[in-house]
Amino acid sequence: MAATTVKLAFPNHFPLITKEPTKPGNRAHSSKNYSLCRSKNGNFSTSSEYKNGRVKKMIGEFNREIPIEEAFTPPSSWYTDSEFYSHELTQIFYRGWQPVGYTDQVKEPRDFFTGRLGSVEYVVCRDEEGELYAFHNVCRHRASPVASGTGKSSCFVCPYHGWTYGLDGKLIKATSITGIKNFEPSETGLVSIRVAVWGPFVLVNFEDGANPNEILDNKDVSSEWLGNAAELLTANGIDTSLDYVRRRVYTLDCNWKVFCDNFLDGGYHVPYVHRGFASSLKLDSYSTEVYEKVSVQRCRVNNTNGREEEFDRLGSKAFYAFVYPNFMISRYGPWMETNLVLPLGPKKCHVVFDYFLETSLTVNIDFIEKSSETSHGVQEEDMSISNSVQKGLESPAYHVGRYCPNVEMAVHHFHCQLHRNLSR
């Protein structure tokens, strides 16, 4: 399948993928010492643990060249070790495009939202003219975040000492600096982050070497994030035609990869973990397709299990996409559900669930509430099994496992992708 092009536009107000145009001179606010500062932070440079061989040895315990029929899973240390986790942040999450939100969060001028990934605090915003920006959410004076939560603002005022920044990142006001020498306000703005939009999703890229004034090539962003699967996602209803409905955030006592593994097992766990939900699916129709950076699972829905006709949240088929490394998109019936898995440590993560719905049903509050509660029940079951698996991974009785070749192809592919990125 060929990579997508920007000609594939959605019918609604957001294009398939866009990079907001940059005005010359508006984005060059990173410090001359920024690269030095990041190199001092172990999360942004090759970790000493990897150099001294300890983490390298853990990585070497998995061999992606071995076919799934003969392969062993990664060792339990990938899911429990704090030094491995630090290396993982550097090699996986601080490189490439990462989804952080959705376009409705920054739909209007002066809208903003904040977040954290690993040790990175960030803020995404639109300025007065609607230009999209992303910055490290760190005041250049004493490192306090300058924004919190989501909302609308005309500027960012640091709550610590009142330093003020425009929505384009420029330093507007530095309080009580009389007598300061060798101070250049133009070099003391918020540090820029690459930002782009794909369909309804906002993406950021934390990598070094970005020119703040560059205009990114849409095809490159699409290819870098989705590989050769962008057209496939679009063709299966992952687009901007739906309205955002609500968010739920779950905290799990497990490594972030445990939740991903669970999503990717080809429905293997469904009849055992989701016994009520399993009757709604034709489990023998489950199929898995693996692409460069995306894996897709499909399943037909059982329409003869007595579901109420007026409460048909599943439709006739379910489409589950996993975008490496931590983003899941489920498209079924009138719904699109996204899961963003955010690592909080080697044994804890957040999973952010966002729900989108066909416009005609957004006024049907009863349908939304019933669908939401049904989904919540499924998520609680996944949380419970994921937390239990983490306990088992910490047991001295478990080191590695095996794959079931007919159903766990996507899990194996995920582990191979991890190994490739962790080894670079």
mmCIF file of N, CA and C in Angstrom, residues 35-132:
data_model
loop_
_atom_site.group_PDB
_atom_site.id
_atom_site.type_symbol
_atom_site.label_atom_id
_atom_site.label_comp_id
_atom_site.label_asym_id
_atom_site.label_seq_id
_atom_site.Cartn_x
_atom_site.Cartn_y
_atom_site.Cartn_z
ATOM 1 N N SER A 35 20.484 22.857 23.041
ATOM 2 C CA SER A 35 21.022 21.535 22.786
ATOM 3 C C SER A 35 21.894 21.060 23.939
ATOM 4 N N LEU A 36 22.652 21.990 24.517
ATOM 5 C CA LEU A 36 23.479 21.647 25.662
ATOM 6 C C LEU A 36 22.610 21.244 26.839
ATOM 7 N N CYS A 37 21.542 22.014 27.087
ATOM 8 C CA CYS A 37 20.663 21.686 28.210
ATOM 9 C C CYS A 37 20.064 20.302 28.025
ATOM 10 N N ARG A 38 19.645 19.984 26.827
ATOM 11 C CA ARG A 38 19.030 18.687 26.607
ATOM 12 C C ARG A 38 20.055 17.578 26.694
ATOM 13 N N SER A 39 21.280 17.827 26.291
ATOM 14 C CA SER A 39 22.282 16.771 26.370
ATOM 15 C C SER A 39 22.648 16.456 27.812
ATOM 16 N N LYS A 40 22.408 17.419 28.710
ATOM 17 C CA LYS A 40 22.666 17.169 30.124
ATOM 18 C C LYS A 40 21.606 16.270 30.728
ATOM 19 N N ASN A 41 20.453 16.202 30.116
ATOM 20 C CA ASN A 41 19.334 15.437 30.644
ATOM 21 C C ASN A 41 19.389 14.030 30.076
ATOM 22 N N GLY A 42 19.521 13.043 30.925
ATOM 23 C CA GLY A 42 19.631 11.659 30.452
ATOM 24 C C GLY A 42 18.479 11.217 29.603
ATOM 25 N N ASN A 43 17.325 11.853 29.776
ATOM 26 C CA ASN A 43 16.162 11.464 28.986
ATOM 27 C C ASN A 43 16.260 11.935 27.545
ATOM 28 N N PHE A 44 17.233 12.785 27.223
ATOM 29 C CA PHE A 44 17.315 13.335 25.890
ATOM 30 C C PHE A 44 18.618 12.967 25.190
ATOM 31 N N SER A 45 19.432 12.142 25.800
ATOM 32 C CA SER A 45 20.662 11.707 25.170
ATOM 33 C C SER A 45 20.814 10.219 25.388
ATOM 34 N N THR A 46 21.794 9.624 24.731
ATOM 35 C CA THR A 46 22.011 8.201 24.912
ATOM 36 C C THR A 46 22.301 7.928 26.374
ATOM 37 N N SER A 47 21.536 7.060 26.995
ATOM 38 C CA SER A 47 21.635 6.865 28.436
ATOM 39 C C SER A 47 22.925 6.160 28.806
ATOM 40 N N SER A 48 23.459 6.522 29.976
ATOM 41 C CA SER A 48 24.682 5.889 30.448
ATOM 42 C C SER A 48 24.455 4.412 30.704
ATOM 43 N N GLU A 49 23.219 4.071 31.074
ATOM 44 C CA GLU A 49 22.918 2.661 31.324
ATOM 45 C C GLU A 49 23.114 1.835 30.060
ATOM 46 N N TYR A 50 22.700 2.425 28.920
ATOM 47 C CA TYR A 50 22.859 1.705 27.664
ATOM 48 C C TYR A 50 24.341 1.593 27.317
ATOM 49 N N LYS A 51 25.102 2.664 27.569
ATOM 50 C CA LYS A 51 26.519 2.657 27.247
ATOM 51 C C LYS A 51 27.263 1.618 28.073
ATOM 52 N N ASN A 52 26.926 1.485 29.347
ATOM 53 C CA ASN A 52 27.683 0.564 30.176
ATOM 54 C C ASN A 52 27.232 -0.885 30.019
ATOM 55 N N GLY A 53 26.251 -1.100 29.186
ATOM 56 C CA GLY A 53 25.927 -2.460 28.802
ATOM 57 C C GLY A 53 24.781 -3.112 29.529
ATOM 58 N N ARG A 54 24.333 -2.561 30.641
ATOM 59 C CA ARG A 54 23.279 -3.230 31.398
ATOM 60 C C ARG A 54 21.965 -3.267 30.624
ATOM 61 N N VAL A 55 21.535 -2.095 30.138
ATOM 62 C CA VAL A 55 20.305 -2.050 29.370
ATOM 63 C C VAL A 55 20.484 -2.754 28.023
ATOM 64 N N LYS A 56 21.669 -2.611 27.447
ATOM 65 C CA LYS A 56 21.954 -3.278 26.177
ATOM 66 C C LYS A 56 21.781 -4.791 26.309
ATOM 67 N N LYS A 57 22.181 -5.327 27.431
ATOM 68 C CA LYS A 57 22.023 -6.766 27.659
ATOM 69 C C LYS A 57 20.550 -7.148 27.710
ATOM 70 N N MET A 58 19.732 -6.312 28.365
ATOM 71 C CA MET A 58 18.299 -6.596 28.431
ATOM 72 C C MET A 58 17.676 -6.562 27.044
ATOM 73 N N ILE A 59 18.085 -5.578 26.245
ATOM 74 C CA ILE A 59 17.563 -5.486 24.881
ATOM 75 C C ILE A 59 17.944 -6.720 24.088
ATOM 76 N N GLY A 60 19.174 -7.192 24.285
ATOM 77 C CA GLY A 60 19.666 -8.342 23.548
ATOM 78 C C GLY A 60 19.005 -9.656 23.891
ATOM 79 N N GLU A 61 18.211 -9.675 24.955
ATOM 80 C CA GLU A 61 17.518 -10.910 25.307
ATOM 81 C C GLU A 61 16.320 -11.198 24.408
ATOM 82 N N PHE A 62 15.977 -10.235 23.544
ATOM 83 C CA PHE A 62 14.932 -10.466 22.531
ATOM 84 C C PHE A 62 15.576 -10.396 21.163
ATOM 85 N N ASN A 63 15.186 -11.320 20.279
ATOM 86 C CA ASN A 63 15.750 -11.374 18.935
ATOM 87 C C ASN A 63 14.619 -11.243 17.921
ATOM 88 N N ARG A 64 14.547 -10.095 17.256
ATOM 89 C CA ARG A 64 13.463 -9.855 16.320
ATOM 90 C C ARG A 64 13.630 -10.628 15.013
ATOM 91 N N GLU A 65 14.783 -11.221 14.799
ATOM 92 C CA GLU A 65 15.013 -11.988 13.577
ATOM 93 C C GLU A 65 14.410 -13.382 13.645
ATOM 94 N N ILE A 66 14.080 -13.838 14.825
ATOM 95 C CA ILE A 66 13.510 -15.182 14.980
ATOM 96 C C ILE A 66 12.030 -15.137 14.626
ATOM 97 N N PRO A 67 11.532 -16.020 13.770
ATOM 98 C CA PRO A 67 10.112 -16.013 13.395
ATOM 99 C C PRO A 67 9.220 -16.276 14.596
ATOM 100 N N ILE A 68 7.994 -15.792 14.511
ATOM 101 C CA ILE A 68 7.075 -15.847 15.640
ATOM 102 C C ILE A 68 6.864 -17.269 16.145
ATOM 103 N N GLU A 69 6.903 -18.241 15.248
ATOM 104 C CA GLU A 69 6.665 -19.636 15.655
ATOM 105 C C GLU A 69 7.745 -20.143 16.609
ATOM 106 N N GLU A 70 8.925 -19.555 16.538
ATOM 107 C CA GLU A 70 10.037 -20.010 17.365
ATOM 108 C C GLU A 70 10.445 -18.983 18.423
ATOM 109 N N ALA A 71 9.872 -17.805 18.345
ATOM 110 C CA ALA A 71 10.354 -16.694 19.167
ATOM 111 C C ALA A 71 9.876 -16.766 20.607
ATOM 112 N N PHE A 72 10.705 -16.225 21.489
ATOM 113 C CA PHE A 72 10.314 -15.949 22.868
ATOM 114 C C PHE A 72 9.992 -14.460 22.976
ATOM 115 N N THR A 73 9.136 -14.111 23.918
ATOM 116 C CA THR A 73 8.775 -12.718 24.144
ATOM 117 C C THR A 73 9.954 -11.969 24.776
ATOM 118 N N PRO A 74 9.901 -10.638 24.812
ATOM 119 C CA PRO A 74 10.912 -9.897 25.577
ATOM 120 C C PRO A 74 10.892 -10.329 27.038
ATOM 121 N N PRO A 75 12.002 -10.184 27.732
ATOM 122 C CA PRO A 75 12.052 -10.590 29.135
ATOM 123 C C PRO A 75 11.222 -9.669 30.018
ATOM 124 N N SER A 76 10.923 -10.140 31.200
ATOM 125 C CA SER A 76 10.104 -9.363 32.136
ATOM 126 C C SER A 76 10.768 -8.057 32.539
ATOM 127 N N SER A 77 12.094 -7.990 32.439
ATOM 128 C CA SER A 77 12.794 -6.756 32.806
ATOM 129 C C SER A 77 12.375 -5.580 31.932
ATOM 130 N N TRP A 78 11.902 -5.844 30.707
ATOM 131 C CA TRP A 78 11.401 -4.761 29.845
ATOM 132 C C TRP A 78 10.193 -4.080 30.479
ATOM 133 N N TYR A 79 9.541 -4.741 31.395
ATOM 134 C CA TYR A 79 8.298 -4.257 31.993
ATOM 135 C C TYR A 79 8.466 -3.832 33.454
ATOM 136 N N THR A 80 9.662 -4.001 33.995
ATOM 137 C CA THR A 80 9.828 -3.748 35.428
ATOM 138 C C THR A 80 11.036 -2.894 35.781
ATOM 139 N N ASP A 81 12.014 -2.796 34.916
ATOM 140 C CA ASP A 81 13.295 -2.182 35.261
ATOM 141 C C ASP A 81 13.277 -0.671 35.032
ATOM 142 N N SER A 82 13.711 0.097 36.029
ATOM 143 C CA SER A 82 13.655 1.557 35.942
ATOM 144 C C SER A 82 14.680 2.113 34.958
ATOM 145 N N GLU A 83 15.866 1.508 34.866
ATOM 146 C CA GLU A 83 16.869 1.986 33.916
ATOM 147 C C GLU A 83 16.436 1.696 32.481
ATOM 148 N N PHE A 84 15.823 0.551 32.268
ATOM 149 C CA PHE A 84 15.291 0.230 30.943
ATOM 150 C C PHE A 84 14.201 1.232 30.566
ATOM 151 N N TYR A 85 13.364 1.578 31.528
ATOM 152 C CA TYR A 85 12.297 2.549 31.284
ATOM 153 C C TYR A 85 12.866 3.897 30.852
ATOM 154 N N SER A 86 13.937 4.360 31.496
ATOM 155 C CA SER A 86 14.549 5.636 31.129
ATOM 156 C C SER A 86 15.084 5.587 29.701
ATOM 157 N N HIS A 87 15.712 4.489 29.348
ATOM 158 C CA HIS A 87 16.222 4.336 27.984
ATOM 159 C C HIS A 87 15.074 4.309 26.975
ATOM 160 N N GLU A 88 13.980 3.702 27.373
ATOM 161 C CA GLU A 88 12.789 3.604 26.537
ATOM 162 C C GLU A 88 12.220 4.997 26.223
ATOM 163 N N LEU A 89 12.140 5.842 27.226
ATOM 164 C CA LEU A 89 11.663 7.203 26.999
ATOM 165 C C LEU A 89 12.517 7.903 25.953
ATOM 166 N N THR A 90 13.833 7.765 26.090
ATOM 167 C CA THR A 90 14.752 8.433 25.178
ATOM 168 C C THR A 90 14.599 7.928 23.749
ATOM 169 N N GLN A 91 14.554 6.630 23.590
ATOM 170 C CA GLN A 91 14.606 6.027 22.264
ATOM 171 C C GLN A 91 13.251 5.951 21.564
ATOM 172 N N ILE A 92 12.181 5.959 22.325
ATOM 173 C CA ILE A 92 10.857 5.739 21.736
ATOM 174 C C ILE A 92 9.987 6.981 21.800
ATOM 175 N N PHE A 93 9.872 7.600 22.966
ATOM 176 C CA PHE A 93 8.907 8.680 23.132
ATOM 177 C C PHE A 93 9.478 10.066 22.833
ATOM 178 N N TYR A 94 10.780 10.230 22.934
ATOM 179 C CA TYR A 94 11.367 11.522 22.624
ATOM 180 C C TYR A 94 11.848 11.601 21.181
ATOM 181 N N ARG A 95 11.439 10.643 20.374
ATOM 182 C CA ARG A 95 11.761 10.633 18.955
ATOM 183 C C ARG A 95 10.481 10.424 18.151
ATOM 184 N N GLY A 96 10.427 11.025 16.986
ATOM 185 C CA GLY A 96 9.282 10.814 16.106
ATOM 186 C C GLY A 96 8.039 11.560 16.568
ATOM 187 N N TRP A 97 6.960 11.367 15.827
ATOM 188 C CA TRP A 97 5.691 12.048 16.098
ATOM 189 C C TRP A 97 4.908 11.319 17.169
ATOM 190 N N GLN A 98 4.382 12.097 18.114
ATOM 191 C CA GLN A 98 3.604 11.562 19.213
ATOM 192 C C GLN A 98 2.238 12.248 19.263
ATOM 193 N N PRO A 99 1.142 11.491 19.243
ATOM 194 C CA PRO A 99 -0.176 12.118 19.402
ATOM 195 C C PRO A 99 -0.349 12.626 20.826
ATOM 196 N N VAL A 100 -0.861 13.844 20.972
ATOM 197 C CA VAL A 100 -1.015 14.425 22.308
ATOM 198 C C VAL A 100 -2.413 14.978 22.557
ATOM 199 N N GLY A 101 -3.240 15.081 21.522
ATOM 200 C CA GLY A 101 -4.566 15.647 21.711
ATOM 201 C C GLY A 101 -5.350 15.608 20.420
ATOM 202 N N TYR A 102 -6.444 16.347 20.393
ATOM 203 C CA TYR A 102 -7.315 16.375 19.221
ATOM 204 C C TYR A 102 -7.595 17.830 18.855
ATOM 205 N N THR A 103 -7.977 18.026 17.601
ATOM 206 C CA THR A 103 -8.054 19.385 17.056
ATOM 207 C C THR A 103 -9.100 20.254 17.738
ATOM 208 N N ASP A 104 -10.181 19.669 18.243
ATOM 209 C CA ASP A 104 -11.199 20.480 18.917
ATOM 210 C C ASP A 104 -10.658 21.161 20.174
ATOM 211 N N GLN A 105 -9.563 20.665 20.722
ATOM 212 C CA GLN A 105 -8.973 21.302 21.901
ATOM 213 C C GLN A 105 -8.328 22.643 21.561
ATOM 214 N N VAL A 106 -7.945 22.822 20.308
ATOM 215 C CA VAL A 106 -7.358 24.083 19.857
ATOM 216 C C VAL A 106 -8.072 24.525 18.577
ATOM 217 N N LYS A 107 -9.371 24.552 18.657
ATOM 218 C CA LYS A 107 -10.195 24.856 17.486
ATOM 219 C C LYS A 107 -10.221 26.347 17.169
ATOM 220 N N GLU A 108 -10.189 27.171 18.194
ATOM 221 C CA GLU A 108 -10.330 28.621 18.029
ATOM 222 C C GLU A 108 -9.045 29.346 18.427
ATOM 223 N N PRO A 109 -8.853 30.577 17.933
ATOM 224 C CA PRO A 109 -7.716 31.383 18.398
ATOM 225 C C PRO A 109 -7.718 31.505 19.926
ATOM 226 N N ARG A 110 -6.521 31.465 20.488
ATOM 227 C CA ARG A 110 -6.256 31.588 21.932
ATOM 228 C C ARG A 110 -6.591 30.325 22.723
ATOM 229 N N ASP A 111 -7.052 29.252 22.059
ATOM 230 C CA ASP A 111 -7.247 27.974 22.742
ATOM 231 C C ASP A 111 -5.884 27.356 23.057
ATOM 232 N N PHE A 112 -5.811 26.621 24.161
ATOM 233 C CA PHE A 112 -4.577 25.909 24.482
ATOM 234 C C PHE A 112 -4.895 24.662 25.304
ATOM 235 N N PHE A 113 -3.974 23.706 25.287
ATOM 236 C CA PHE A 113 -4.023 22.589 26.229
ATOM 237 C C PHE A 113 -2.596 22.206 26.587
ATOM 238 N N THR A 114 -2.443 21.588 27.745
ATOM 239 C CA THR A 114 -1.130 21.204 28.242
ATOM 240 C C THR A 114 -1.076 19.698 28.453
ATOM 241 N N GLY A 115 0.126 19.180 28.616
ATOM 242 C CA GLY A 115 0.294 17.762 28.880
ATOM 243 C C GLY A 115 1.716 17.464 29.307
ATOM 244 N N ARG A 116 1.947 16.196 29.585
ATOM 245 C CA ARG A 116 3.277 15.739 29.995
ATOM 246 C C ARG A 116 3.519 14.359 29.416
ATOM 247 N N LEU A 117 4.683 14.159 28.844
ATOM 248 C CA LEU A 117 5.099 12.847 28.366
ATOM 249 C C LEU A 117 6.496 12.586 28.890
ATOM 250 N N GLY A 118 6.626 11.590 29.764
ATOM 251 C CA GLY A 118 7.897 11.369 30.433
ATOM 252 C C GLY A 118 8.236 12.576 31.286
ATOM 253 N N SER A 119 9.379 13.207 31.022
ATOM 254 C CA SER A 119 9.773 14.401 31.778
ATOM 255 C C SER A 119 9.461 15.683 31.021
ATOM 256 N N VAL A 120 8.785 15.578 29.897
ATOM 257 C CA VAL A 120 8.537 16.739 29.049
ATOM 258 C C VAL A 120 7.175 17.351 29.340
ATOM 259 N N GLU A 121 7.169 18.583 29.806
ATOM 260 C CA GLU A 121 5.950 19.373 29.946
ATOM 261 C C GLU A 121 5.768 20.177 28.660
ATOM 262 N N TYR A 122 4.576 20.161 28.092
ATOM 263 C CA TYR A 122 4.367 20.880 26.837
ATOM 264 C C TYR A 122 3.035 21.614 26.861
ATOM 265 N N VAL A 123 2.936 22.626 25.992
ATOM 266 C CA VAL A 123 1.685 23.344 25.803
ATOM 267 C C VAL A 123 1.476 23.514 24.306
ATOM 268 N N VAL A 124 0.263 23.261 23.848
ATOM 269 C CA VAL A 124 -0.132 23.448 22.450
ATOM 270 C C VAL A 124 -1.171 24.564 22.421
ATOM 271 N N CYS A 125 -1.047 25.502 21.477
ATOM 272 C CA CYS A 125 -1.959 26.642 21.465
ATOM 273 C C CYS A 125 -2.135 27.199 20.052
ATOM 274 N N ARG A 126 -3.165 28.025 19.906
ATOM 275 C CA ARG A 126 -3.320 28.842 18.702
ATOM 276 C C ARG A 126 -3.209 30.306 19.108
ATOM 277 N N ASP A 127 -2.505 31.082 18.293
ATOM 278 C CA ASP A 127 -2.376 32.499 18.606
ATOM 279 C C ASP A 127 -3.618 33.258 18.137
ATOM 280 N N GLU A 128 -3.564 34.553 18.228
ATOM 281 C CA GLU A 128 -4.727 35.382 17.890
ATOM 282 C C GLU A 128 -5.156 35.219 16.439
ATOM 283 N N GLU A 129 -4.233 34.844 15.575
ATOM 284 C CA GLU A 129 -4.547 34.691 14.163
ATOM 285 C C GLU A 129 -4.807 33.242 13.780
ATOM 286 N N GLY A 130 -4.841 32.346 14.752
ATOM 287 C CA GLY A 130 -5.159 30.954 14.488
ATOM 288 C C GLY A 130 -3.986 30.074 14.144
ATOM 289 N N GLU A 131 -2.755 30.598 14.232
ATOM 290 C CA GLU A 131 -1.575 29.784 13.962
ATOM 291 C C GLU A 131 -1.371 28.786 15.106
ATOM 292 N N LEU A 132 -1.021 27.568 14.749
ATOM 293 C CA LEU A 132 -0.829 26.513 15.738
ATOM 294 C C LEU A 132 0.632 26.452 16.174
#
